[in-house]
Amino acid sequence: MSIALSEQEIIRRESLQQLRALGINPYPAEEYKVTAFAQDITDNFEAFPDTYKHVAIAGRIMMRRIMGNASFFELQDATGRVQVYIKRDDICSGEDKTLYNTVFKKLLDIGDYVGVKGYVFLTQTGEISVHTQELTILSKSLKPLPIVRRDDEGNIYDAFTDPEMRYRQRYVDLTVNPEFKQIFIKRSKVISAMRNYFNNQGWMEVETPILQPVHGGAAARPFATHHNTLDMPLFLRIANELYLKRLIVAGFDGVYEFGKMFRNEGMDRTHNPEFTAMEIYVAYKDYIWMMAMVEECLELVTRAVHGIAAVQVGANEINFAGPYTRLTMYESIQKYTGIDVSAMDEAGLREVCEDLKIEVDASMGKGKLIDEIFSAKVEANLIQPTYITDYPIEMTPLAKKHRTKDGLVERFELFVNGKEIANAYSELNDPIDQRERLEEQLILAGRGDDEAMAMDDDFLRALEYGMPPTSGLGIGIDRLVMLLTNQSTIQEVLFFPQMRPEKKTKVSTADDFVKIGVPTEWVQVLNKMGFNTVEELKAANPNKVFNDLGGMRKKLKLDITMPAKEVVMGWFV
RNA sequence: GAUUCCGUAGCUCAGCUGGUAGAGCAUAACACUUUUAAUGUUGGGGUCCUGGGUUCGAAUCCCAGCGGGAUCACCA
């Protein structure tokens, strides 16, 4: 980050002072009563011209076309852009033309918030515009926005596309690339549609702890923190599953939670350290029931976002109308590799992996090996929504044993466009079985499987009191939104994706410089000369600094008094 | 974590085999009362990511670091 202000920033700060000098508050406190929006005006003016005879709109100036005593500018509000026409003699009825000649033409900039009162009309070239009768400054912008230009055909010039700046300064991104707001609007619709659906079924939204003493319910490395008063370690949750099941034990029939999960693992275009999951648990149901529920829910969500049940994702059109294809895990492996792994033991599976050139290691058990084959050979083929069911018991310590098939559990995952979107079980409610299964996880952990799950004694105690048969479902909201908005990176569906910290240049404050005797108005000059800290300045040659100050004063055309040489020498004492 | 590409003005980008930095927009000044990627004329604006090295001389070549992208590996 540069410390010294750029030329344009200095000019804007000077404009700010001049506005104040003219008695105009650049940051007024009063409410500005908005009565119209850009999109509404451009959509409906021609059909209902009479309704737009007195409008008040507010937003940012995004482009200006000044032509002598009349000008056009584009005002951008939350809904879009509308052109505004402003004529000197309309806003300056008397002799004093300051408001137009000075305030509008000189002191306002692209990015400033203004309010415009006036009437809507059609220009000679047929553009719907607002004719200004009253102009109000609502907020002065001190940093120039990137300029993105568009022509009539919608071609974009000088697009602001640098991902680093877009993610770090999302406020700039969404200001100059407002089309990206659609992703977040759709994200909001996905969540609200799902929430409405659940509420309509009579299920209850709940909140469970984010700070957990045991990070259970999934297998992942947690973020660790510490509570001072209790002097105990706490973890940011990696899952909320075990708490939601406690609520089923408590007697709620249907509970769900949208929430952030935190996993201390790698970051890439499908992983952010914090991500949003939705988990729902419904009593007296099983995973077969859950498949039908998910089909209904996702079709409804897709329609809420797109109006239809289908969505274009890359080259594929995905149809969310159910029912979805159902394949058992073994069937899916047979279908895409021709190999029947259903009866194989660990040694047989290792052979298969070797034949298929899948990398494995010694820590992997039977379930993990099957999962590796599935990931490598099947997943990418599952484009239309497909349920993969009946997983090996070793991979799934929280799901109920299959009602008829030995060695399997009642679980499905929903795959769409080659990626997992949802995961569901008939939940394990046999407390003795659950304890054994978690103990097996401890053994796996002992073999070096760092994904093995931790023991949670309080959760087991809850199960011992009795949990009704229950089906549970988890959906990765970020990935669902990626799918429904045709985005290939998770960063695009998160407002503020995690980034490495910005490089900060060490800076002394203006006060630090003043303390060693530098006149306030010269601090900026020193910064401009490359002295960002008092230490850097003191390390320099005093005579050279004194000479350079004069040079900078001339170069920057500063009308400030040159400090005496003794004063400058004093800085270096 | 590995490989690879990138980092130059407020923004988008040029910059050749090394010779001391350019364009468009933005900005400043002037002109212009229905323009629209407004236009015309003139001007200002740079720690060429940071630090080393090679060289008479580095935005350019070499090394290291920082930040980002892409691909791969792990995970949702």
XYZ file of C-alpha atoms (C1' of nucleotides) in Angstrom:
649
model
C 0.000 0.000 0.000
C 1.355 3.315 -0.972
C 1.413 5.877 1.781
C 1.770 9.110 -0.089
C -1.471 10.239 -1.644
C -1.677 10.141 -5.406
C -2.200 13.318 -7.362
C -5.860 12.500 -7.841
C -6.401 11.822 -4.157
C -4.833 15.148 -3.222
C -7.089 16.937 -5.698
C -10.154 15.256 -4.247
C -9.174 16.241 -0.715
C -8.760 19.809 -1.883
C -12.207 19.653 -3.496
C -13.564 18.452 -0.179
C -12.104 21.493 1.577
C -13.480 23.820 -1.070
C -16.956 22.334 -0.659
C -16.742 23.018 3.058
C -15.496 26.539 2.339
C -18.587 27.090 0.202
C -20.749 26.032 3.152
C -21.623 22.670 1.639
C -21.404 19.682 3.968
C -19.886 16.857 1.916
C -21.227 14.317 4.416
C -24.687 15.542 5.414
C -26.520 13.802 8.236
C -30.078 14.274 6.991
C -32.124 11.503 5.439
C -32.428 11.843 1.672
C -35.890 10.724 0.697
C -35.522 8.515 -2.380
C -38.677 8.068 -4.426
C -37.411 6.292 -7.535
C -34.772 3.848 -8.698
C -32.715 3.680 -11.845
C -34.032 0.379 -13.083
C -37.641 1.259 -12.374
C -37.246 4.486 -14.343
C -35.596 2.887 -17.359
C -38.042 -0.038 -17.355
C -41.294 1.795 -16.864
C -40.993 5.429 -17.865
C -42.144 4.968 -21.439
C -45.241 3.009 -20.407
C -46.167 5.298 -17.507
C -44.564 8.690 -18.173
C -46.896 10.532 -15.813
C -45.638 8.699 -12.744
C -42.151 10.121 -13.182
C -42.816 13.857 -13.093
C -41.337 14.275 -9.651
C -38.613 11.836 -8.731
C -35.799 11.829 -6.198
C -32.998 9.403 -6.920
C -29.704 8.888 -5.158
C -26.497 7.100 -5.996
C -22.978 7.414 -7.309
C -21.804 9.491 -10.219
C -20.188 6.892 -12.485
C -19.478 8.855 -15.657
C -19.668 12.483 -16.682
C -20.086 14.175 -20.042
C -19.667 17.872 -19.506
C -20.597 20.204 -22.347
C -20.375 23.825 -21.326
C -23.487 24.969 -19.597
C -25.227 21.621 -19.674
C -23.991 18.165 -18.797
C -24.939 14.547 -18.559
C -23.853 12.126 -15.934
C -24.673 8.552 -15.122
C -26.048 7.894 -11.685
C -25.711 4.365 -10.331
C -27.943 3.206 -7.517
C -28.532 -0.265 -6.104
C -30.693 -1.204 -9.083
C -28.653 0.078 -11.991
C -27.755 3.223 -13.870
C -29.794 6.060 -15.246
C -28.607 9.100 -17.142
C -29.074 12.483 -15.524
C -29.243 15.781 -17.400
C -28.132 18.881 -15.587
C -28.373 22.421 -16.935
C -26.629 25.377 -15.372
C -29.559 27.762 -15.398
C -31.923 25.137 -13.999
C -29.987 24.545 -10.828
C -28.667 28.136 -10.577
C -31.702 30.327 -11.129
C -30.037 33.576 -9.990
C -26.790 35.304 -10.947
C -24.683 32.986 -8.849
C -23.669 30.050 -11.013
C -21.342 28.533 -8.423
C -23.401 25.402 -7.884
C -23.005 24.395 -11.510
C -19.715 25.983 -12.583
C -17.761 25.174 -9.453
C -19.537 22.561 -7.411
C -20.776 20.292 -10.166
C -18.095 20.824 -12.786
C -15.024 21.164 -10.573
C -15.620 19.745 -7.144
C -17.652 16.635 -7.868
C -15.970 13.476 -9.080
C -16.760 10.021 -10.300
C -17.702 7.982 -7.263
C -19.398 10.780 -5.332
C -22.860 10.103 -3.960
C -25.448 12.673 -4.962
C -29.188 13.031 -4.777
C -31.136 14.337 -7.757
C -34.644 15.704 -7.718
C -36.287 16.332 -11.059
C -38.425 14.852 -13.787
C -37.854 12.038 -16.223
C -37.763 12.825 -19.947
C -36.508 11.492 -23.231
C -33.467 13.143 -24.834
C -33.191 13.866 -28.534
C -31.299 10.654 -29.002
C -34.029 8.784 -27.154
C -32.309 8.064 -23.855
C -34.440 8.049 -20.747
C -32.916 10.664 -18.450
C -33.658 12.579 -15.290
C -33.734 16.363 -15.706
C -32.140 17.830 -12.589
C -33.991 20.523 -10.671
C -32.129 20.066 -7.426
C -28.725 18.531 -6.796
C -27.616 17.423 -3.325
C -24.167 16.143 -2.381
C -24.605 13.085 -0.196
C -21.064 11.797 0.187
C -17.707 12.775 -1.274
C -15.465 10.027 -2.573
C -11.760 10.557 -1.895
C -10.327 7.586 -3.768
C -10.763 7.317 -7.522
C -12.647 4.223 -8.639
C -11.303 2.136 -11.492
C -12.933 3.291 -14.700
C -14.840 0.634 -16.589
C -16.366 1.826 -19.833
C -19.187 0.230 -21.749
C -20.489 1.020 -25.216
C -23.980 0.686 -26.681
C -23.527 -2.985 -27.480
C -22.511 -3.680 -23.904
C -18.850 -4.229 -24.771
C -16.637 -3.572 -21.792
C -13.402 -1.648 -22.060
C -10.700 -1.490 -19.397
C -12.514 -4.141 -17.370
C -11.597 -4.316 -13.692
C -10.735 -7.994 -13.517
C -7.641 -8.444 -11.340
C -8.872 -11.194 -8.971
C -6.674 -10.012 -6.146
C -8.114 -6.515 -6.148
C -11.630 -7.764 -6.797
C -11.546 -10.043 -3.733
C -9.591 -7.756 -1.441
C -11.701 -4.719 -2.296
C -15.051 -6.323 -2.969
C -16.716 -2.934 -2.434
C -14.849 -1.621 -5.459
C -15.531 -4.763 -7.455
C -19.282 -4.623 -6.936
C -19.384 -0.881 -7.534
C -17.691 -0.991 -10.918
C -18.797 -4.521 -11.859
C -22.379 -4.468 -10.584
C -23.228 -7.527 -12.683
C -21.400 -9.615 -10.067
C -24.028 -8.574 -7.540
C -26.329 -11.045 -9.294
C -24.289 -13.937 -7.887
C -24.874 -12.742 -4.348
C -28.521 -11.963 -4.984
C -28.944 -15.513 -6.240
C -27.047 -16.829 -3.258
C -29.480 -15.065 -0.986
C -32.395 -16.528 -2.945
C -30.997 -20.051 -2.641
C -30.856 -19.725 1.124
C -34.206 -18.034 1.547
C -35.972 -20.487 -0.768
C -34.542 -23.402 1.150
C -35.417 -21.812 4.492
C -38.985 -21.136 3.359
C -39.365 -24.708 2.182
C -38.189 -26.083 5.530
C -40.340 -23.695 7.521
C -43.369 -24.652 5.444
C -42.767 -28.285 6.385
C -42.882 -27.258 10.038
C -39.166 -27.680 10.740
C -37.427 -25.237 12.997
C -34.339 -23.150 12.388
C -31.910 -23.404 15.280
C -28.473 -22.196 16.265
C -25.874 -24.454 17.820
C -22.439 -23.659 19.235
C -19.683 -22.497 16.981
C -17.200 -22.746 19.851
C -17.020 -26.406 20.754
C -14.920 -28.236 23.357
C -14.775 -31.316 21.071
C -14.711 -30.873 17.307
C -16.993 -33.682 16.256
C -19.351 -34.609 13.471
C -16.802 -34.628 10.690
C -13.179 -35.356 10.065
C -11.024 -32.309 9.539
C -8.369 -30.222 11.219
C -9.983 -27.540 13.381
C -9.079 -23.978 14.285
C -8.172 -23.933 17.952
C -8.772 -21.067 20.344
C -8.833 -20.512 24.063
C -11.391 -19.236 26.525
C -9.714 -17.058 29.138
C -12.252 -17.157 31.971
C -12.711 -20.910 31.802
C -9.054 -21.336 30.891
C -9.923 -24.084 28.439
C -9.232 -24.864 24.794
C -12.118 -24.439 22.376
C -12.434 -25.255 18.700
C -14.326 -23.524 15.948
C -16.778 -26.109 14.747
C -15.931 -28.295 11.777
C -19.549 -29.520 11.777
C -22.728 -29.056 13.791
C -24.151 -32.533 13.258
C -23.769 -33.831 16.810
C -25.495 -30.785 18.331
C -28.440 -31.006 15.960
C -28.873 -34.664 16.868
C -28.901 -33.688 20.561
C -31.875 -31.473 19.679
C -33.633 -34.430 18.086
C -32.981 -36.292 21.344
C -34.490 -33.276 23.112
C -37.762 -33.840 21.297
C -37.796 -31.571 18.259
C -39.053 -33.401 15.181
C -37.272 -31.304 12.602
C -34.356 -28.933 13.120
C -32.095 -27.243 10.650
C -29.259 -24.750 10.729
C -27.505 -22.639 8.139
C -24.090 -21.881 9.481
C -20.433 -21.307 8.964
C -18.096 -24.242 9.418
C -14.361 -23.805 9.856
C -11.688 -26.170 8.631
C -8.021 -25.514 9.022
C -7.008 -26.973 5.686
C -5.902 -26.021 2.215
C -7.414 -23.228 0.197
C -8.181 -23.421 -3.501
C -10.977 -22.691 -5.882
C -13.358 -25.028 -4.059
C -12.158 -24.556 -0.477
C -12.283 -21.588 1.863
C -11.309 -21.941 5.546
C -14.821 -20.904 6.528
C -17.739 -22.084 4.472
C -21.486 -22.302 4.815
C -23.291 -25.558 5.396
C -26.944 -26.351 5.873
C -27.755 -29.349 8.013
C -31.230 -30.695 8.687
C -32.470 -33.573 10.839
C -35.992 -34.971 10.697
C -37.252 -37.573 13.149
C -38.969 -40.834 12.133
C -37.602 -40.600 8.568
C -34.977 -42.574 6.699
C -32.575 -41.864 3.865
C -35.062 -43.094 1.222
C -37.504 -40.440 2.392
C -34.697 -37.909 2.403
C -33.929 -38.500 -1.285
C -37.447 -37.498 -2.225
C -37.262 -34.454 0.055
C -33.990 -33.288 -1.496
C -35.422 -33.647 -5.011
C -38.399 -31.517 -4.091
C -36.293 -28.947 -2.265
C -33.624 -28.501 -4.945
C -36.149 -28.239 -7.745
C -37.921 -25.539 -5.782
C -34.670 -23.704 -5.054
C -33.610 -23.834 -8.704
C -36.962 -22.468 -9.777
C -36.688 -19.690 -7.200
C -33.345 -18.655 -8.651
C -33.875 -19.232 -12.375
C -37.621 -19.549 -12.875
C -37.112 -23.038 -14.308
C -35.780 -26.279 -12.876
C -32.754 -26.396 -15.173
C -29.508 -24.494 -15.048
C -26.652 -24.166 -17.518
C -23.325 -25.044 -15.901
C -20.384 -24.757 -18.246
C -21.186 -26.979 -21.204
C -23.854 -28.954 -19.342
C -27.506 -28.206 -18.775
C -28.383 -29.617 -15.382
C -31.979 -30.505 -14.634
C -32.961 -30.432 -10.985
C -36.449 -31.826 -11.486
C -36.632 -35.206 -9.754
C -36.522 -38.099 -9.495
C -32.748 -38.381 -9.734
C -30.826 -41.454 -10.846
C -29.952 -43.735 -7.933
C -26.903 -45.975 -7.995
C -25.344 -47.849 -5.124
C -21.667 -47.171 -4.685
C -20.822 -50.681 -5.884
C -23.122 -50.346 -8.915
C -21.525 -47.049 -9.839
C -18.015 -48.531 -9.708
C -19.168 -51.490 -11.770
C -20.825 -49.172 -14.269
C -17.756 -46.978 -14.866
C -14.916 -49.507 -14.410
C -16.579 -52.842 -15.157
C -15.214 -54.180 -11.868
C -17.389 -55.678 -9.151
C -15.753 -54.707 -5.861
C -18.701 -55.653 -3.656
C -17.223 -58.896 -2.351
C -13.560 -57.911 -2.278
C -11.392 -57.782 0.807
C -8.724 -55.161 1.489
C -6.040 -57.061 -0.455
C -8.315 -57.417 -3.488
C -9.126 -53.730 -3.429
C -5.441 -52.848 -3.286
C -4.905 -54.927 -6.409
C -7.734 -53.126 -8.187
C -6.225 -49.761 -7.245
C -2.879 -50.862 -8.611
C -4.474 -52.004 -11.900
C -6.321 -48.696 -12.230
C -3.159 -46.750 -11.313
C -4.750 -45.179 -8.243
C -2.323 -44.086 -5.556
C -2.953 -45.592 -2.132
C -1.067 -45.765 1.123
C -0.827 -48.195 4.000
C -3.136 -46.243 6.312
C -6.138 -46.775 4.052
C -8.769 -49.257 5.175
C -11.319 -51.031 2.988
C -13.801 -48.147 2.976
C -11.160 -45.611 2.111
C -9.876 -47.745 -0.775
C -13.375 -48.017 -2.254
C -13.740 -44.262 -1.880
C -10.468 -43.746 -3.755
C -11.677 -45.904 -6.661
C -14.974 -44.043 -6.683
C -13.324 -40.597 -6.645
C -10.898 -41.493 -9.398
C -13.197 -43.331 -11.782
C -16.838 -42.482 -11.092
C -17.314 -38.968 -9.691
C -16.478 -36.988 -12.807
C -19.101 -38.920 -14.804
C -22.008 -37.902 -12.573
C -23.235 -34.800 -14.364
C -27.005 -34.875 -13.915
C -28.102 -35.107 -10.260
C -27.323 -38.645 -9.139
C -27.655 -40.313 -5.761
C -24.855 -42.646 -4.808
C -26.114 -44.865 -1.994
C -25.052 -47.549 0.443
C -21.489 -46.732 1.424
C -19.044 -49.083 3.127
C -19.448 -48.895 6.873
C -15.776 -48.004 7.466
C -16.110 -44.557 5.909
C -19.209 -43.536 7.753
C -19.184 -43.768 11.533
C -22.401 -41.767 12.112
C -24.768 -43.599 9.740
C -27.033 -46.529 10.543
C -26.112 -50.010 9.308
C -27.966 -50.955 6.163
C -31.263 -52.707 6.849
C -30.417 -55.631 4.525
C -26.868 -55.345 3.197
C -24.019 -56.420 5.442
C -21.019 -54.140 5.674
C -22.851 -51.112 4.284
C -24.599 -48.115 5.802
C -27.735 -46.218 4.830
C -26.137 -43.199 3.295
C -26.382 -41.271 0.081
C -24.436 -38.485 -1.467
C -25.864 -36.339 -4.222
C -23.497 -35.663 -7.094
C -24.112 -32.928 -9.639
C -21.762 -31.860 -12.400
C -19.168 -34.291 -11.091
C -19.137 -32.853 -7.590
C -20.667 -33.752 -4.266
C -23.440 -31.387 -3.249
C -25.232 -33.172 -0.405
C -24.637 -35.973 2.057
C -27.337 -37.786 4.047
C -27.859 -40.745 6.344
C -30.364 -42.739 8.164
C -28.768 -41.541 11.367
C -27.217 -44.033 13.693
C -29.240 -43.987 16.923
C -28.020 -47.220 18.515
C -25.769 -45.860 21.283
C -23.786 -49.068 21.699
C -23.161 -49.390 17.961
C -22.228 -45.705 17.868
C -19.691 -46.097 20.637
C -18.088 -49.072 18.849
C -17.974 -47.190 15.555
C -16.256 -44.195 17.112
C -13.801 -46.523 18.803
C -12.989 -47.977 15.378
C -12.275 -44.456 14.238
C -9.742 -44.150 17.031
C -8.034 -47.283 15.697
C -7.979 -45.791 12.187
C -6.487 -42.642 13.652
C -3.849 -44.845 15.237
C -3.003 -46.203 11.774
C -2.309 -42.665 10.661
C -5.665 -41.722 9.101
C -5.790 -38.027 9.981
C -9.417 -37.862 8.852
C -10.638 -40.200 11.553
C -13.327 -38.816 13.821
C -13.007 -37.846 17.476
C -14.932 -39.331 20.388
C -17.685 -37.233 21.979
C -18.851 -38.700 25.271
C -21.664 -36.244 25.850
C -23.085 -37.030 22.422
C -23.006 -40.746 23.272
C -24.716 -40.004 26.590
C -27.483 -38.208 24.700
C -27.938 -41.194 22.396
C -28.178 -43.468 25.429
C -31.228 -41.520 26.599
C -32.730 -42.397 23.216
C -32.896 -40.714 19.815
C -35.820 -41.535 17.532
C -35.037 -42.916 14.083
C -33.920 -39.865 12.165
C -32.689 -38.910 8.756
C -30.130 -36.143 8.421
C -28.816 -34.155 5.478
C -25.976 -31.738 4.905
C -25.643 -29.438 1.913
C -22.597 -27.356 1.065
C -24.234 -24.041 0.332
C -21.230 -22.407 -1.323
C -20.900 -25.248 -3.805
C -24.607 -25.355 -4.467
C -24.475 -21.630 -5.190
C -21.443 -22.127 -7.438
C -23.462 -24.651 -9.386
C -26.590 -22.543 -9.600
C -24.652 -19.446 -10.674
C -22.268 -21.255 -13.025
C -19.150 -20.198 -11.149
C -16.022 -22.311 -11.050
C -14.381 -20.772 -7.975
C -15.678 -20.476 -4.428
C -14.197 -16.982 -4.171
C -16.791 -15.743 -6.645
C -19.674 -16.791 -4.395
C -18.155 -15.441 -1.162
C -18.242 -11.723 -0.499
C -14.950 -11.810 1.355
C -12.911 -14.903 0.519
C -9.924 -15.536 2.761
C -6.763 -13.890 1.435
C -3.210 -13.676 2.625
C -2.678 -10.459 4.553
C -1.879 -7.450 2.439
C 1.687 -6.315 2.517
C 1.834 -3.284 4.789
C 4.642 -0.832 4.492
C 5.794 0.356 7.864
C 4.559 3.871 8.362
C 5.113 6.436 11.029
C 2.101 8.611 11.703
C 2.162 12.280 10.875
C 2.355 12.892 14.642
C 5.615 10.952 14.873
C 7.177 13.309 12.348
C 5.719 16.364 14.060
C 7.200 15.191 17.352
C 10.753 15.430 16.011
C 10.022 18.965 14.809
C 8.740 18.514 11.247
C 6.068 21.096 10.418
C 2.761 19.328 9.717
C 2.547 20.498 6.121
C 5.967 19.022 5.332
C 5.186 15.488 6.509
C 3.457 14.694 3.247
C 6.456 15.970 1.318
C 8.776 13.694 3.263
C 6.457 10.770 2.551
C 6.547 11.674 -1.101
C 10.333 11.656 -0.951
C 10.176 8.041 0.223
C 10.587 8.549 3.976
C 7.752 6.528 5.447
C 9.161 6.261 8.932
C 11.037 8.604 11.229
C 13.844 6.021 11.344
C 14.271 6.123 7.568
C 14.462 9.895 7.681
C 17.037 9.944 10.465
C 19.208 7.511 8.499
C 19.401 9.949 5.569
C 21.955 12.658 4.882
C 20.634 15.884 6.516
C 22.103 18.213 3.888
C 20.674 16.198 1.035
C 17.261 16.129 2.722
C 17.357 19.905 3.154
C 18.215 20.421 -0.503
C 15.661 17.889 -1.696
C 12.918 19.564 0.355
C 13.434 22.695 -1.688
C 13.369 20.669 -4.872
C 10.147 18.937 -3.886
C 8.587 22.261 -2.897
C 9.259 23.545 -6.380
C 8.271 20.318 -8.111
C 4.981 20.007 -6.260
C 4.370 23.769 -6.538
C 3.725 23.948 -2.834
C 2.894 27.298 -1.348
C 4.381 26.579 2.056
C 7.232 28.136 3.963
C 10.605 26.478 3.562
C 11.834 25.418 7.018
C 15.103 27.024 8.131
C 18.192 24.901 7.753
C 18.698 24.756 11.540
C 15.167 23.390 11.879
C 15.838 20.638 9.369
C 19.141 19.809 11.078
C 17.146 19.552 14.309
C 15.201 16.582 12.904
C 18.357 14.510 12.882
C 19.404 15.128 16.508
C 2.615 -28.309 -0.580
C 4.588 -28.957 -6.083
C 4.900 -26.921 -11.054
C 4.172 -22.683 -14.005
C 2.788 -17.668 -15.429
C 2.188 -12.712 -13.743
C 3.393 -7.888 -10.680
C 5.092 -0.892 -14.969
C 0.647 5.941 -13.756
C -5.797 5.984 -10.103
C -7.532 1.720 -13.821
C -6.534 -1.416 -18.333
C -2.102 -2.436 -20.671
C 2.539 -1.626 -24.270
C 7.754 -1.399 -23.431
C 12.293 -5.587 -28.945
C 18.824 -8.261 -28.557
C 20.058 -4.272 -21.400
C 20.889 2.544 -22.868
C 17.302 5.766 -17.813
C 9.443 4.743 -19.374
C 4.763 5.081 -23.167
C -0.725 4.645 -24.854
C -6.079 4.732 -23.791
C -9.330 5.987 -19.990
C -9.186 8.759 -15.416
C -7.178 13.616 -13.705
C -6.001 19.261 -14.465
C -6.836 23.768 -17.746
C -9.692 25.921 -21.878
C -13.948 25.475 -25.447
C -18.866 23.477 -26.084
C -26.939 24.214 -23.682
C -29.768 16.928 -25.537
C -24.518 14.045 -25.081
C -23.714 8.859 -24.461
C -17.040 4.496 -24.995
C -19.235 12.684 -25.950
C -15.716 15.760 -28.722
C -11.385 19.249 -29.706
C -6.734 21.587 -27.872
C -2.982 21.691 -23.990
C -0.701 19.926 -19.379
C 0.520 17.121 -14.957
C 1.031 12.338 -12.935
C 5.818 6.615 -11.984
C 9.859 3.451 -5.250
C 8.701 -0.089 -13.165
C 6.331 -5.412 -6.145
C 10.721 -5.747 -2.431
C 15.913 -6.999 -1.542
C 20.423 -8.710 -3.480
C 23.653 -9.934 -7.863
C 25.795 -9.336 -13.026
C 27.020 -4.749 -15.862
C 29.915 1.448 -17.446
C 24.492 1.103 -17.363
C 18.723 -3.149 -15.303
C 11.494 -2.204 -15.960
C 14.379 -5.653 -19.128
C 19.269 -10.742 -17.406
C 20.264 -13.970 -12.685
C 19.042 -15.278 -7.355
C 15.924 -14.814 -3.075
C 11.494 -12.984 -0.875
C 6.323 -11.048 -0.902
C 1.514 -11.074 -3.328
C -1.830 -13.108 -7.052
C -3.595 -16.471 -11.057
C -3.645 -21.333 -13.421
C -2.714 -26.671 -13.086
C -1.815 -30.822 -9.783
C -2.077 -33.169 -4.724
C -5.316 -33.159 0.093
C -10.007 -31.673 2.027
C -16.575 -29.955 1.665
